[in-house]
CSV table of C-alpha atoms in Angstrom, one decimal:
chain,number,residue,atom,x,y,z
A,441,MET,CA,15.0,-20.4,13.2
A,442,LYS,CA,16.7,-23.8,13.5
A,443,ASP,CA,19.3,-25.8,11.6
A,444,LEU,CA,20.1,-23.4,8.8
A,445,SER,CA,23.7,-22.8,7.7
A,446,ILE,CA,25.2,-19.8,6.0
A,447,LYS,CA,26.0,-22.2,3.1
A,448,GLU,CA,22.3,-22.9,2.8
A,449,LEU,CA,21.5,-19.2,2.8
A,450,VAL,CA,23.9,-18.7,-0.2
A,451,THR,CA,22.2,-21.5,-2.1
A,452,ALA,CA,18.6,-20.4,-1.2
A,453,CYS,CA,19.1,-16.8,-2.4
A,454,ASN,CA,21.5,-17.6,-5.3
A,455,GLY,CA,24.0,-15.1,-3.9
A,456,THR,CA,27.8,-14.8,-3.8
A,457,PHE,CA,29.5,-15.3,-0.5
A,458,CYS,CA,32.2,-12.8,0.4
A,459,GLY,CA,34.1,-13.8,3.5
A,460,SER,CA,36.0,-16.6,5.2
A,461,GLU,CA,34.9,-20.0,3.9
A,462,SER,CA,35.1,-21.3,7.4
A,463,LEU,CA,31.9,-19.5,8.2
A,464,LEU,CA,29.9,-21.4,5.6
A,465,GLU,CA,29.1,-24.4,7.8
A,466,GLU,CA,28.1,-22.3,10.8
A,467,LYS,CA,24.5,-22.2,11.8
A,468,ILE,CA,22.4,-19.1,12.3
A,469,ASP,CA,19.9,-18.3,14.9
A,470,GLY,CA,17.7,-15.7,13.3
A,471,VAL,CA,17.2,-13.2,10.4
A,472,VAL,CA,16.3,-9.6,10.9
A,473,ILE,CA,16.0,-6.4,8.7
A,474,ASP,CA,16.3,-4.0,11.7
A,475,SER,CA,19.9,-3.6,12.8
A,476,ARG,CA,18.7,-2.5,16.3
A,477,ILE,CA,17.5,-6.0,17.2
A,478,VAL,CA,20.5,-7.9,15.9
A,479,LYS,CA,21.7,-10.7,18.2
A,480,SER,CA,24.7,-13.0,18.2
A,481,ASN,CA,24.6,-15.5,15.2
A,482,TYR,CA,21.9,-13.5,13.4
A,483,VAL,CA,21.7,-12.6,9.7
A,484,PHE,CA,21.1,-8.9,9.0
A,485,VAL,CA,19.3,-8.3,5.7
A,486,ALA,CA,20.2,-4.8,4.4
A,487,ILE,CA,17.2,-3.3,2.7
A,488,LYS,CA,16.9,0.1,1.1
A,489,GLY,CA,13.6,1.6,2.2
A,490,GLU,CA,11.9,4.9,1.7
A,491,ASN,CA,13.3,6.6,4.7
A,492,THR,CA,16.6,4.8,5.3
A,493,ASP,CA,19.1,2.4,3.7
A,494,GLY,CA,20.0,-0.7,5.7
A,495,HIS,CA,23.4,-0.9,4.0
A,496,ILE,CA,24.5,2.0,6.2
A,497,TYR,CA,24.2,-0.2,9.2
A,498,ALA,CA,26.0,-3.3,7.9
A,499,GLU,CA,29.1,-2.8,9.9
A,500,SER,CA,27.3,-1.9,13.2
A,501,ALA,CA,25.2,-5.1,12.7
A,502,VAL,CA,28.3,-7.2,12.5
A,503,LYS,CA,29.7,-5.5,15.6
A,504,ALA,CA,26.4,-6.3,17.4
A,505,GLY,CA,26.8,-10.0,16.6
A,506,ALA,CA,25.5,-10.6,13.1
A,507,LYS,CA,27.2,-13.6,11.6
A,508,VAL,CA,26.7,-12.4,8.0
A,509,VAL,CA,25.0,-9.5,6.1
A,510,ILE,CA,22.8,-9.9,3.0
A,511,SER,CA,23.6,-7.0,0.8
A,512,GLU,CA,23.0,-5.6,-2.7
A,513,GLN,CA,26.2,-3.6,-2.4
A,514,ASP,CA,29.9,-4.4,-2.0
A,515,LEU,CA,30.9,-4.1,1.7
A,516,SER,CA,34.2,-3.6,3.5
A,517,ALA,CA,36.6,-6.6,3.8
A,518,ASP,CA,35.9,-7.1,7.5
A,519,VAL,CA,32.2,-7.6,7.0
A,520,PRO,CA,31.2,-11.1,5.8
A,521,TYR,CA,28.3,-10.8,3.4
A,522,ILE,CA,26.2,-12.5,0.7
A,523,LYS,CA,26.0,-10.3,-2.4
A,524,VAL,CA,22.5,-10.5,-4.0
A,525,GLU,CA,20.7,-8.6,-6.7
A,526,SER,CA,17.7,-7.8,-4.4
A,527,SER,CA,17.8,-8.0,-0.6
A,528,PRO,CA,13.9,-8.3,-0.3
A,529,ARG,CA,13.9,-11.1,-2.9
A,530,ALA,CA,16.8,-12.9,-1.0
A,531,LEU,CA,14.8,-12.7,2.2
A,532,GLN,CA,11.8,-14.2,0.5
A,533,ASP,CA,13.8,-17.0,-1.2
A,534,ILE,CA,15.4,-17.9,2.1
A,535,ALA,CA,12.0,-18.1,3.9
A,536,LYS,CA,10.7,-20.2,1.1
A,537,TYR,CA,13.7,-22.6,1.3
A,538,TYR,CA,13.3,-22.8,5.1
A,539,ARG,CA,9.5,-23.5,4.8
A,540,MET,CA,10.1,-26.3,2.3
A,541,LYS,CA,12.9,-27.8,4.5
A,542,LYS,CA,10.9,-27.9,7.7
A,543,ASN,CA,8.0,-30.2,8.3
A,544,PHE,CA,5.3,-27.9,9.6
A,545,LYS,CA,1.8,-27.3,8.4
A,546,VAL,CA,1.0,-23.8,7.1
A,547,ILE,CA,-2.5,-22.3,7.5
A,548,GLY,CA,-2.8,-19.2,5.3
A,549,ILE,CA,-5.6,-16.7,6.1
A,550,THR,CA,-6.6,-13.8,3.9
A,551,GLY,CA,-9.8,-11.8,3.2
A,552,SER,CA,-10.9,-8.2,3.3
A,553,VAL,CA,-12.1,-8.3,6.9
A,554,GLY,CA,-11.3,-10.5,9.9
A,555,LYS,CA,-7.8,-11.8,9.0
A,556,THR,CA,-6.3,-11.0,12.3
A,557,SER,CA,-9.2,-12.1,14.5
A,558,THR,CA,-9.5,-15.3,12.5
A,559,LYS,CA,-5.8,-15.9,12.7
A,560,GLU,CA,-5.9,-15.5,16.5
A,561,LEU,CA,-8.9,-17.9,16.8
A,562,VAL,CA,-7.5,-20.6,14.5
A,563,ALA,CA,-4.1,-20.4,16.4
A,564,SER,CA,-5.9,-20.8,19.7
A,565,VAL,CA,-7.7,-23.9,18.5
A,566,CYS,CA,-4.5,-25.4,17.0
A,567,ALA,CA,-2.5,-24.8,20.1
A,568,THR,CA,-4.7,-27.2,22.1
A,569,LYS,CA,-3.1,-30.1,20.2
A,570,PHE,CA,0.0,-28.8,18.4
A,571,LYS,CA,2.9,-26.5,19.0
A,572,THR,CA,1.7,-23.5,17.1
A,573,TYR,CA,3.3,-20.3,15.8
A,574,LYS,CA,1.3,-17.4,14.4
A,575,THR,CA,1.9,-14.0,12.7
A,576,ILE,CA,2.8,-11.4,15.2
A,577,GLY,CA,1.5,-7.9,14.8
A,578,ASN,CA,1.2,-6.7,11.2
A,579,PHE,CA,4.0,-9.0,9.8
A,580,ASN,CA,1.7,-10.2,7.0
A,581,ASN,CA,3.2,-8.7,3.8
A,582,GLU,CA,6.1,-9.3,1.4
A,583,LEU,CA,8.7,-8.7,4.2
A,584,GLY,CA,6.7,-9.5,7.3
A,585,LEU,CA,5.5,-13.0,6.1
A,586,PRO,CA,9.0,-14.3,5.4
A,587,LEU,CA,10.3,-12.9,8.7
A,588,THR,CA,7.5,-14.7,10.4
A,589,LEU,CA,8.4,-18.0,8.7
A,590,LEU,CA,12.0,-17.6,9.7
A,591,GLN,CA,10.9,-17.3,13.4
A,592,VAL,CA,9.6,-20.9,13.4
A,593,GLU,CA,11.7,-23.4,15.3
A,594,ASP,CA,10.1,-26.7,16.3
A,595,GLU,CA,6.4,-25.7,15.9
A,596,GLN,CA,4.1,-28.1,14.1
A,597,VAL,CA,1.6,-25.6,12.8
A,598,VAL,CA,2.1,-22.1,11.6
A,599,VAL,CA,-0.9,-19.8,11.2
A,600,LEU,CA,-0.1,-17.0,8.7
A,601,GLU,CA,-2.0,-13.8,8.1
A,602,MET,CA,-1.6,-12.8,4.4
A,603,GLY,CA,-2.3,-9.2,3.6
A,604,ILE,CA,-2.1,-7.6,0.2
A,605,SER,CA,-3.1,-4.4,-1.6
A,606,ASP,CA,-2.5,-5.1,-5.3
A,607,PHE,CA,-2.5,-7.9,-7.9
A,608,GLY,CA,0.4,-10.3,-7.8
A,609,GLU,CA,1.2,-9.7,-4.1
A,610,MET,CA,-0.7,-12.8,-3.0
A,611,HIS,CA,0.9,-14.8,-5.7
A,612,LEU,CA,4.3,-13.9,-4.2
A,613,LEU,CA,3.2,-14.7,-0.6
A,614,ALA,CA,1.6,-18.0,-1.6
A,615,ASP,CA,4.9,-19.0,-3.4
A,616,ILE,CA,6.8,-18.4,-0.1
A,617,ALA,CA,4.3,-19.9,2.3
A,618,ARG,CA,2.8,-22.8,0.3
A,619,PRO,CA,-0.2,-23.1,2.6
A,620,ASP,CA,-1.6,-26.5,3.4
A,621,ILE,CA,-4.9,-25.0,4.4
A,622,CYS,CA,-6.2,-21.8,2.7
A,623,ILE,CA,-8.9,-19.7,4.4
A,624,ILE,CA,-10.6,-16.7,2.8
A,625,THR,CA,-12.8,-14.8,5.2
A,626,ASN,CA,-14.7,-12.6,2.8
A,627,ILE,CA,-14.5,-10.3,-0.2
A,628,GLY,CA,-15.1,-6.7,0.8
A,629,TYR,CA,-14.4,-3.1,-0.2
A,630,CYS,CA,-10.7,-2.9,0.4
A,631,HIS,CA,-7.8,-1.4,-1.6
A,632,LEU,CA,-10.2,-0.4,-4.4
A,633,GLU,CA,-7.8,2.2,-5.7
A,634,THR,CA,-5.6,-0.7,-6.9
A,635,LEU,CA,-8.0,-3.6,-7.2
A,636,GLY,CA,-10.9,-1.7,-8.8
A,637,ASP,CA,-14.0,-3.5,-7.4
A,638,ARG,CA,-15.0,-6.7,-5.5
A,639,ALA,CA,-14.3,-8.8,-8.6
A,640,GLY,CA,-10.8,-7.5,-8.5
A,641,VAL,CA,-10.5,-8.2,-4.8
A,642,LEU,CA,-11.6,-11.8,-5.4
A,643,LYS,CA,-9.1,-12.2,-8.2
A,644,ALA,CA,-6.3,-10.9,-6.0
A,645,LYS,CA,-7.3,-12.9,-2.9
A,646,THR,CA,-7.7,-16.2,-4.8
A,647,GLU,CA,-4.0,-16.0,-5.9
A,648,ILE,CA,-3.5,-17.8,-2.6
A,649,PHE,CA,-4.4,-21.0,-4.6
A,650,ASP,CA,-1.6,-20.4,-7.1
A,651,PHE,CA,0.7,-23.0,-5.6
A,652,ALA,CA,-1.8,-25.4,-4.2
A,653,ASN,CA,-1.8,-29.1,-4.9
A,654,ALA,CA,-4.6,-31.7,-4.8
A,655,ASP,CA,-4.1,-32.1,-1.0
A,656,THR,CA,-4.5,-28.4,-0.2
A,657,LYS,CA,-7.6,-27.8,1.9
A,658,VAL,CA,-9.7,-24.7,1.1
A,659,ILE,CA,-12.0,-23.1,3.7
A,660,LEU,CA,-14.4,-20.4,2.5
A,661,ASN,CA,-17.3,-18.2,3.9
A,662,LYS,CA,-20.4,-19.3,2.0
A,663,ASP,CA,-22.4,-16.3,3.1
A,664,ASP,CA,-20.1,-14.1,1.0
A,665,ASP,CA,-21.7,-13.9,-2.4
A,666,MET,CA,-18.3,-13.7,-4.2
A,667,LEU,CA,-16.9,-16.7,-2.4
A,668,SER,CA,-19.9,-19.0,-2.6
A,669,GLY,CA,-19.2,-19.6,-6.3
A,670,VAL,CA,-15.6,-20.6,-5.8
A,671,THR,CA,-15.1,-24.3,-6.5
A,672,PHE,CA,-11.3,-24.8,-6.3
A,673,ASN,CA,-10.4,-28.0,-4.6
A,674,ALA,CA,-14.0,-28.6,-3.4
A,675,PRO,CA,-14.0,-26.1,-0.6
A,676,VAL,CA,-15.2,-26.7,3.0
A,677,PHE,CA,-17.8,-23.9,3.3
A,678,TYR,CA,-18.9,-22.3,6.6
A,679,GLY,CA,-21.7,-19.9,7.2
A,680,ILE,CA,-24.6,-18.6,9.3
A,681,GLU,CA,-27.2,-17.8,6.7
A,682,ASN,CA,-26.5,-20.8,4.4
A,683,LYS,CA,-27.5,-23.8,6.5
A,684,ASP,CA,-26.2,-26.1,3.8
A,685,SER,CA,-22.7,-25.1,4.6
A,686,TYR,CA,-20.7,-28.0,5.9
A,687,VAL,CA,-19.9,-26.0,9.0
A,688,HIS,CA,-22.7,-23.7,10.1
A,689,ALA,CA,-24.1,-21.9,13.2
A,690,ASP,CA,-27.5,-21.9,14.7
A,691,ASN,CA,-29.2,-20.8,17.9
A,692,ILE,CA,-27.0,-17.7,18.3
A,693,VAL,CA,-27.2,-15.8,21.6
A,694,ASP,CA,-25.6,-12.4,21.6
A,695,ASN,CA,-24.3,-11.4,25.0
A,696,GLY,CA,-23.2,-7.9,24.1
A,697,ILE,CA,-19.6,-7.0,24.8
A,698,SER,CA,-19.3,-10.2,26.9
A,699,GLY,CA,-19.2,-12.3,23.8
A,700,ILE,CA,-21.5,-14.6,21.8
A,701,MET,CA,-22.7,-18.2,22.0
A,702,PHE,CA,-24.1,-20.6,19.4
A,703,ASP,CA,-24.5,-24.2,18.4
A,704,ALA,CA,-22.3,-25.4,15.5
A,705,TYR,CA,-23.0,-28.1,13.0
A,706,VAL,CA,-20.2,-30.0,11.2
A,707,GLY,CA,-22.0,-32.1,8.7
A,708,ASP,CA,-24.6,-34.0,10.7
A,709,LYS,CA,-22.7,-33.6,14.0
A,710,MET,CA,-23.5,-30.8,16.5
A,711,LEU,CA,-21.1,-28.9,18.8
A,712,LYS,CA,-23.3,-27.4,21.5
A,713,LYS,CA,-22.7,-24.1,23.2
A,714,VAL,CA,-19.7,-22.8,21.4
A,715,CYS,CA,-18.7,-19.8,23.5
A,716,VAL,CA,-16.7,-16.9,22.0
A,717,PRO,CA,-15.5,-14.5,24.6
A,718,LEU,CA,-15.3,-11.5,22.2
A,719,PRO,CA,-18.3,-9.6,20.9
A,720,GLY,CA,-19.9,-9.4,17.5
A,721,MET,CA,-21.6,-11.6,14.9
A,722,HIS,CA,-18.3,-11.6,12.9
A,723,MET,CA,-16.8,-13.6,15.7
A,724,VAL,CA,-19.2,-16.4,14.9
A,725,TYR,CA,-17.7,-16.5,11.4
A,726,ASN,CA,-14.2,-16.6,12.8
A,727,ALA,CA,-15.1,-19.4,15.1
A,728,LEU,CA,-16.7,-21.4,12.3
A,729,ALA,CA,-13.4,-21.1,10.4
A,730,GLY,CA,-11.6,-22.3,13.5
A,731,ILE,CA,-13.9,-25.3,13.9
A,732,ALA,CA,-13.3,-26.2,10.2
A,733,VAL,CA,-9.6,-26.1,10.7
A,734,GLY,CA,-9.9,-28.2,13.9
A,735,CYS,CA,-11.8,-30.9,12.2
A,736,ILE,CA,-9.4,-31.0,9.3
A,737,LEU,CA,-6.4,-31.4,11.7
A,738,GLY,CA,-8.2,-34.0,13.8
A,739,ILE,CA,-8.5,-31.9,16.9
A,740,GLU,CA,-11.1,-33.3,19.4
A,741,GLU,CA,-14.4,-31.5,19.9
A,742,LYS,CA,-13.6,-30.6,23.6
A,743,ASP,CA,-10.3,-29.1,22.6
A,744,ILE,CA,-11.8,-27.1,19.7
A,745,LEU,CA,-14.4,-25.6,22.2
A,746,ALA,CA,-11.6,-24.9,24.7
A,747,GLY,CA,-9.5,-23.2,22.1
A,748,ILE,CA,-12.3,-20.9,21.1
A,749,MET,CA,-13.2,-20.2,24.8
A,750,ASN,CA,-9.5,-19.3,25.5
A,751,LEU,CA,-9.3,-16.7,22.7
A,752,LYS,CA,-7.8,-13.4,23.8
A,753,ALA,CA,-8.4,-10.0,22.2
A,754,VAL,CA,-5.6,-8.2,20.3
A,755,GLY,CA,-5.0,-4.5,20.9
A,756,GLY,CA,-6.8,-2.3,18.3
A,757,ARG,CA,-9.1,-5.1,17.2
A,758,ASN,CA,-12.4,-5.6,19.1
A,759,ASN,CA,-10.5,-5.1,22.4
A,760,ILE,CA,-12.7,-4.2,25.4
A,761,ILE,CA,-11.0,-1.8,27.8
A,762,LYS,CA,-12.7,-0.9,31.1
A,763,THR,CA,-11.6,2.3,32.9
A,764,ASP,CA,-12.9,4.2,35.8
A,765,LYS,CA,-14.8,6.5,33.5
A,766,TYR,CA,-15.6,4.6,30.3
A,767,VAL,CA,-15.9,1.2,28.6
A,768,LEU,CA,-13.9,1.3,25.3
A,769,ILE,CA,-14.3,-0.9,22.3
A,770,ASP,CA,-10.9,-0.5,20.9
A,771,ASP,CA,-11.2,-1.3,17.2
A,772,CYS,CA,-8.8,1.4,16.0
A,773,TYR,CA,-6.3,-0.6,14.0
A,774,ASN,CA,-8.0,-0.3,10.7
A,775,ALA,CA,-11.4,0.1,9.0
A,776,ASN,CA,-13.4,-0.4,5.8
A,777,PRO,CA,-17.1,-0.2,5.3
A,778,VAL,CA,-17.8,-3.9,6.2
A,779,SER,CA,-15.7,-3.9,9.4
A,780,MET,CA,-17.0,-0.4,10.5
A,781,LYS,CA,-20.6,-1.5,10.2
A,782,ALA,CA,-19.8,-4.7,12.1
A,783,ALA,CA,-18.2,-2.6,14.9
A,784,ILE,CA,-21.2,-0.3,15.0
A,785,ASP,CA,-23.5,-3.4,15.4
A,786,VAL,CA,-21.4,-4.5,18.4
A,787,LEU,CA,-21.8,-1.0,20.0
A,788,SER,CA,-25.5,-1.0,19.2
A,789,LYS,CA,-26.1,-4.3,21.1
A,790,ALA,CA,-23.9,-3.4,24.1
A,791,ASP,CA,-25.6,-2.8,27.4
A,792,LYS,CA,-25.0,0.9,28.1
A,793,GLY,CA,-26.2,0.9,31.7
A,794,ASP,CA,-26.5,4.6,32.8
A,795,GLY,CA,-24.2,5.8,30.0
A,796,ARG,CA,-24.5,6.4,26.3
A,797,ARG,CA,-23.4,4.5,23.2
A,798,VAL,CA,-20.8,6.7,21.6
A,799,ALA,CA,-19.2,6.0,18.2
A,800,VAL,CA,-15.9,7.8,17.5
A,801,LEU,CA,-15.3,7.2,13.8
A,802,GLY,CA,-12.7,8.4,11.4
A,803,ASP,CA,-11.8,8.3,7.7
A,804,MET,CA,-11.6,5.0,5.8
A,805,PHE,CA,-8.9,5.0,3.2
A,806,GLU,CA,-8.2,3.4,-0.2
A,807,LEU,CA,-11.9,3.2,-1.2
A,808,GLY,CA,-11.4,4.7,-4.7
A,809,SER,CA,-13.7,7.1,-6.5
A,810,GLU,CA,-16.8,6.0,-4.4
A,811,GLU,CA,-15.2,6.9,-1.1
A,812,ALA,CA,-17.8,9.6,-0.2
A,813,ALA,CA,-20.6,7.1,-0.9
A,814,TYR,CA,-19.0,4.4,1.3
A,815,HIS,CA,-18.7,6.9,4.1
A,816,LYS,CA,-22.4,8.0,3.7
A,817,SER,CA,-23.4,4.3,3.9
A,818,ILE,CA,-21.9,4.3,7.4
A,819,GLY,CA,-24.2,7.2,8.5
A,820,GLU,CA,-27.2,5.5,7.0
A,821,HIS,CA,-26.3,2.3,8.9
A,822,ILE,CA,-26.1,4.3,12.1
A,823,ASN,CA,-29.6,5.6,11.6
A,824,ARG,CA,-30.9,2.0,11.9
A,825,LYS,CA,-29.0,1.3,15.1
A,826,LYS,CA,-29.2,2.3,18.8
A,827,ILE,CA,-26.4,4.9,18.9
A,828,ASP,CA,-26.6,8.0,21.1
A,829,VAL,CA,-23.6,10.0,20.0
A,830,VAL,CA,-21.4,10.0,16.9
A,831,VAL,CA,-18.1,11.8,16.7
A,832,CYS,CA,-16.8,12.1,13.1
A,833,ILE,CA,-13.1,12.9,12.7
A,834,GLY,CA,-11.4,13.7,9.3
A,835,SER,CA,-12.3,15.2,6.0
A,836,LEU,CA,-14.0,12.0,4.6
A,837,SER,CA,-16.0,11.4,7.8
A,838,LYS,CA,-18.0,14.5,7.2
A,839,ASN,CA,-19.9,12.3,4.8
A,840,ILE,CA,-20.8,10.0,7.7
A,841,ALA,CA,-22.2,13.0,9.6
A,842,SER,CA,-24.2,14.3,6.7
A,843,ALA,CA,-26.0,11.0,6.3
A,844,ILE,CA,-27.1,10.8,9.9
A,845,ASP,CA,-30.7,11.8,10.6
A,846,SER,CA,-30.8,15.4,11.8
A,847,SER,CA,-33.0,14.7,14.8
A,848,ASP,CA,-32.6,14.8,18.6
A,849,LYS,CA,-32.1,11.0,18.6
A,850,ILE,CA,-28.4,11.1,17.7
A,851,ARG,CA,-26.0,13.8,18.7
A,852,VAL,CA,-23.3,14.4,16.1
A,853,TYR,CA,-19.9,16.1,16.5
A,854,GLU,CA,-17.4,16.8,13.7
A,855,TYR,CA,-13.6,17.4,14.1
A,856,LYS,CA,-10.9,17.9,11.5
A,857,ASP,CA,-8.4,15.7,13.3
A,858,VAL,CA,-7.6,13.6,16.4
A,859,ASP,CA,-6.0,16.4,18.4
A,860,SER,CA,-9.0,18.7,17.9
A,861,PHE,CA,-11.3,16.1,19.3
A,862,LEU,CA,-9.0,15.3,22.3
A,863,GLU,CA,-9.0,19.0,23.2
A,864,GLU,CA,-12.8,18.9,23.6
A,865,LYS,CA,-13.3,15.3,24.7
A,866,ASP,CA,-14.5,16.2,28.2
A,867,LYS,CA,-17.2,18.4,26.6
A,868,VAL,CA,-18.4,15.4,24.4
A,869,LEU,CA,-18.0,12.4,26.6
A,870,MET,CA,-19.6,11.5,29.9
A,871,LYS,CA,-18.7,9.1,32.7
A,872,GLY,CA,-20.4,5.8,32.0
A,873,ASP,CA,-20.3,6.0,28.2
A,874,ILE,CA,-19.4,2.9,26.2
A,875,ILE,CA,-17.3,4.2,23.3
A,876,LEU,CA,-16.4,2.6,20.0
A,877,ILE,CA,-13.1,3.9,18.5
A,878,LYS,CA,-12.6,3.0,14.8
A,879,ALA,CA,-10.9,4.4,11.7
A,880,SER,CA,-8.3,3.5,9.1
A,881,HIS,CA,-4.8,3.0,10.6
A,882,GLY,CA,-3.4,6.2,9.1
A,883,MET,CA,-5.9,8.3,11.2
A,884,ASN,CA,-3.8,7.4,14.3
A,885,PHE,CA,-6.9,6.6,16.5
A,886,LYS,CA,-4.5,4.7,18.8
A,887,LYS,CA,-3.8,8.1,20.3
A,888,ILE,CA,-7.5,8.4,21.3
A,889,VAL,CA,-7.5,4.9,22.9
A,890,GLU,CA,-4.4,5.8,24.9
A,891,GLU,CA,-5.8,9.1,26.0
A,892,LEU,CA,-9.2,7.7,27.1
A,893,SER,CA,-7.5,4.7,28.8
A,894,LEU,CA,-5.8,6.9,31.4
């Protein structure tokens, strides 16, 4: 954060300042909602959550260096604070004010699958020409996104991941972020308990356009049947199957877990030998989105190619870990039917050497009334791939196991939870195996990655 005074905070969140007026012109250096990471000249936003109430830590935050507290409650006289009706809303309003004050471009990325990997790739391309800031970790929701914006200092481009689970949430995020470039990666089977079906997902995701103007650029995946019909602001389409997409790929060479290479066409111009150092056909889509952004921002071809080549994996997302015993495909951060099938495709194409291709799969959450059928579709997908061993963990994953052909071709193991599997891992796994690890975040498959990485 840079050049924001306490007086501006009061104005931005329509609050009431309680403290010495001499503080109003002082600048602040950061905004946090966790009192444990407060530093000198920071603002602490006291938020009441499910497990704790930030107001309890207001005094300790000031002692740790906080210049002012944003609070829904009256605080003691020795704590300078801004009284507001809603602390979360105040945080959002301050972030919106700061975004409008600063002259940086915002690229907003949403979609059912691939938000994080697309964000990483787009940021890598942008960083070849501009000072670039990007969403860190999972700071992509109604609290994380404003905190991300408030971390920006003198960066020229900010790449935001925008995650939602219900109607209206994207409207809120778009109001705060006001993206100059909007990217939607795909419309899949996510959060169906709240969004109903893919039509509902499309409606919720396209709320990203709610605060767009005539200059807002829209980048969409034309191979997605729900997005191909979107016409808002004459989108720049990208794709693999649809060769009439303005940005499209051809001559794709899959190098297994070493990555993927292709030629890209931008209009009638060709970018030869685009090298993505991470595996999977889905990475081609991410790269095409990055190429589209690079062209819109006037980044030279050589720099776009370098940005893609310099891409680094993020833990829990298509991350290759090589140990003395195994090769792990760490994709444990989250899962839905589309991303799980894509991960299985990566495993199926991997060179297994003298080992086996092993899929350690867990439950996928928030799939609504058809959750059993979606899990069965994973087993049916595995039947068509080159997989040697499948480990199914969790109550829903028994549906994956039941759909796998009961032949000697694929060995199937079932466990009720992560700990049960880890107790028997040495009976299931062999040295030299290449192992995919994937499930919804709540399954805590990170524990499996950590255990097998030792």
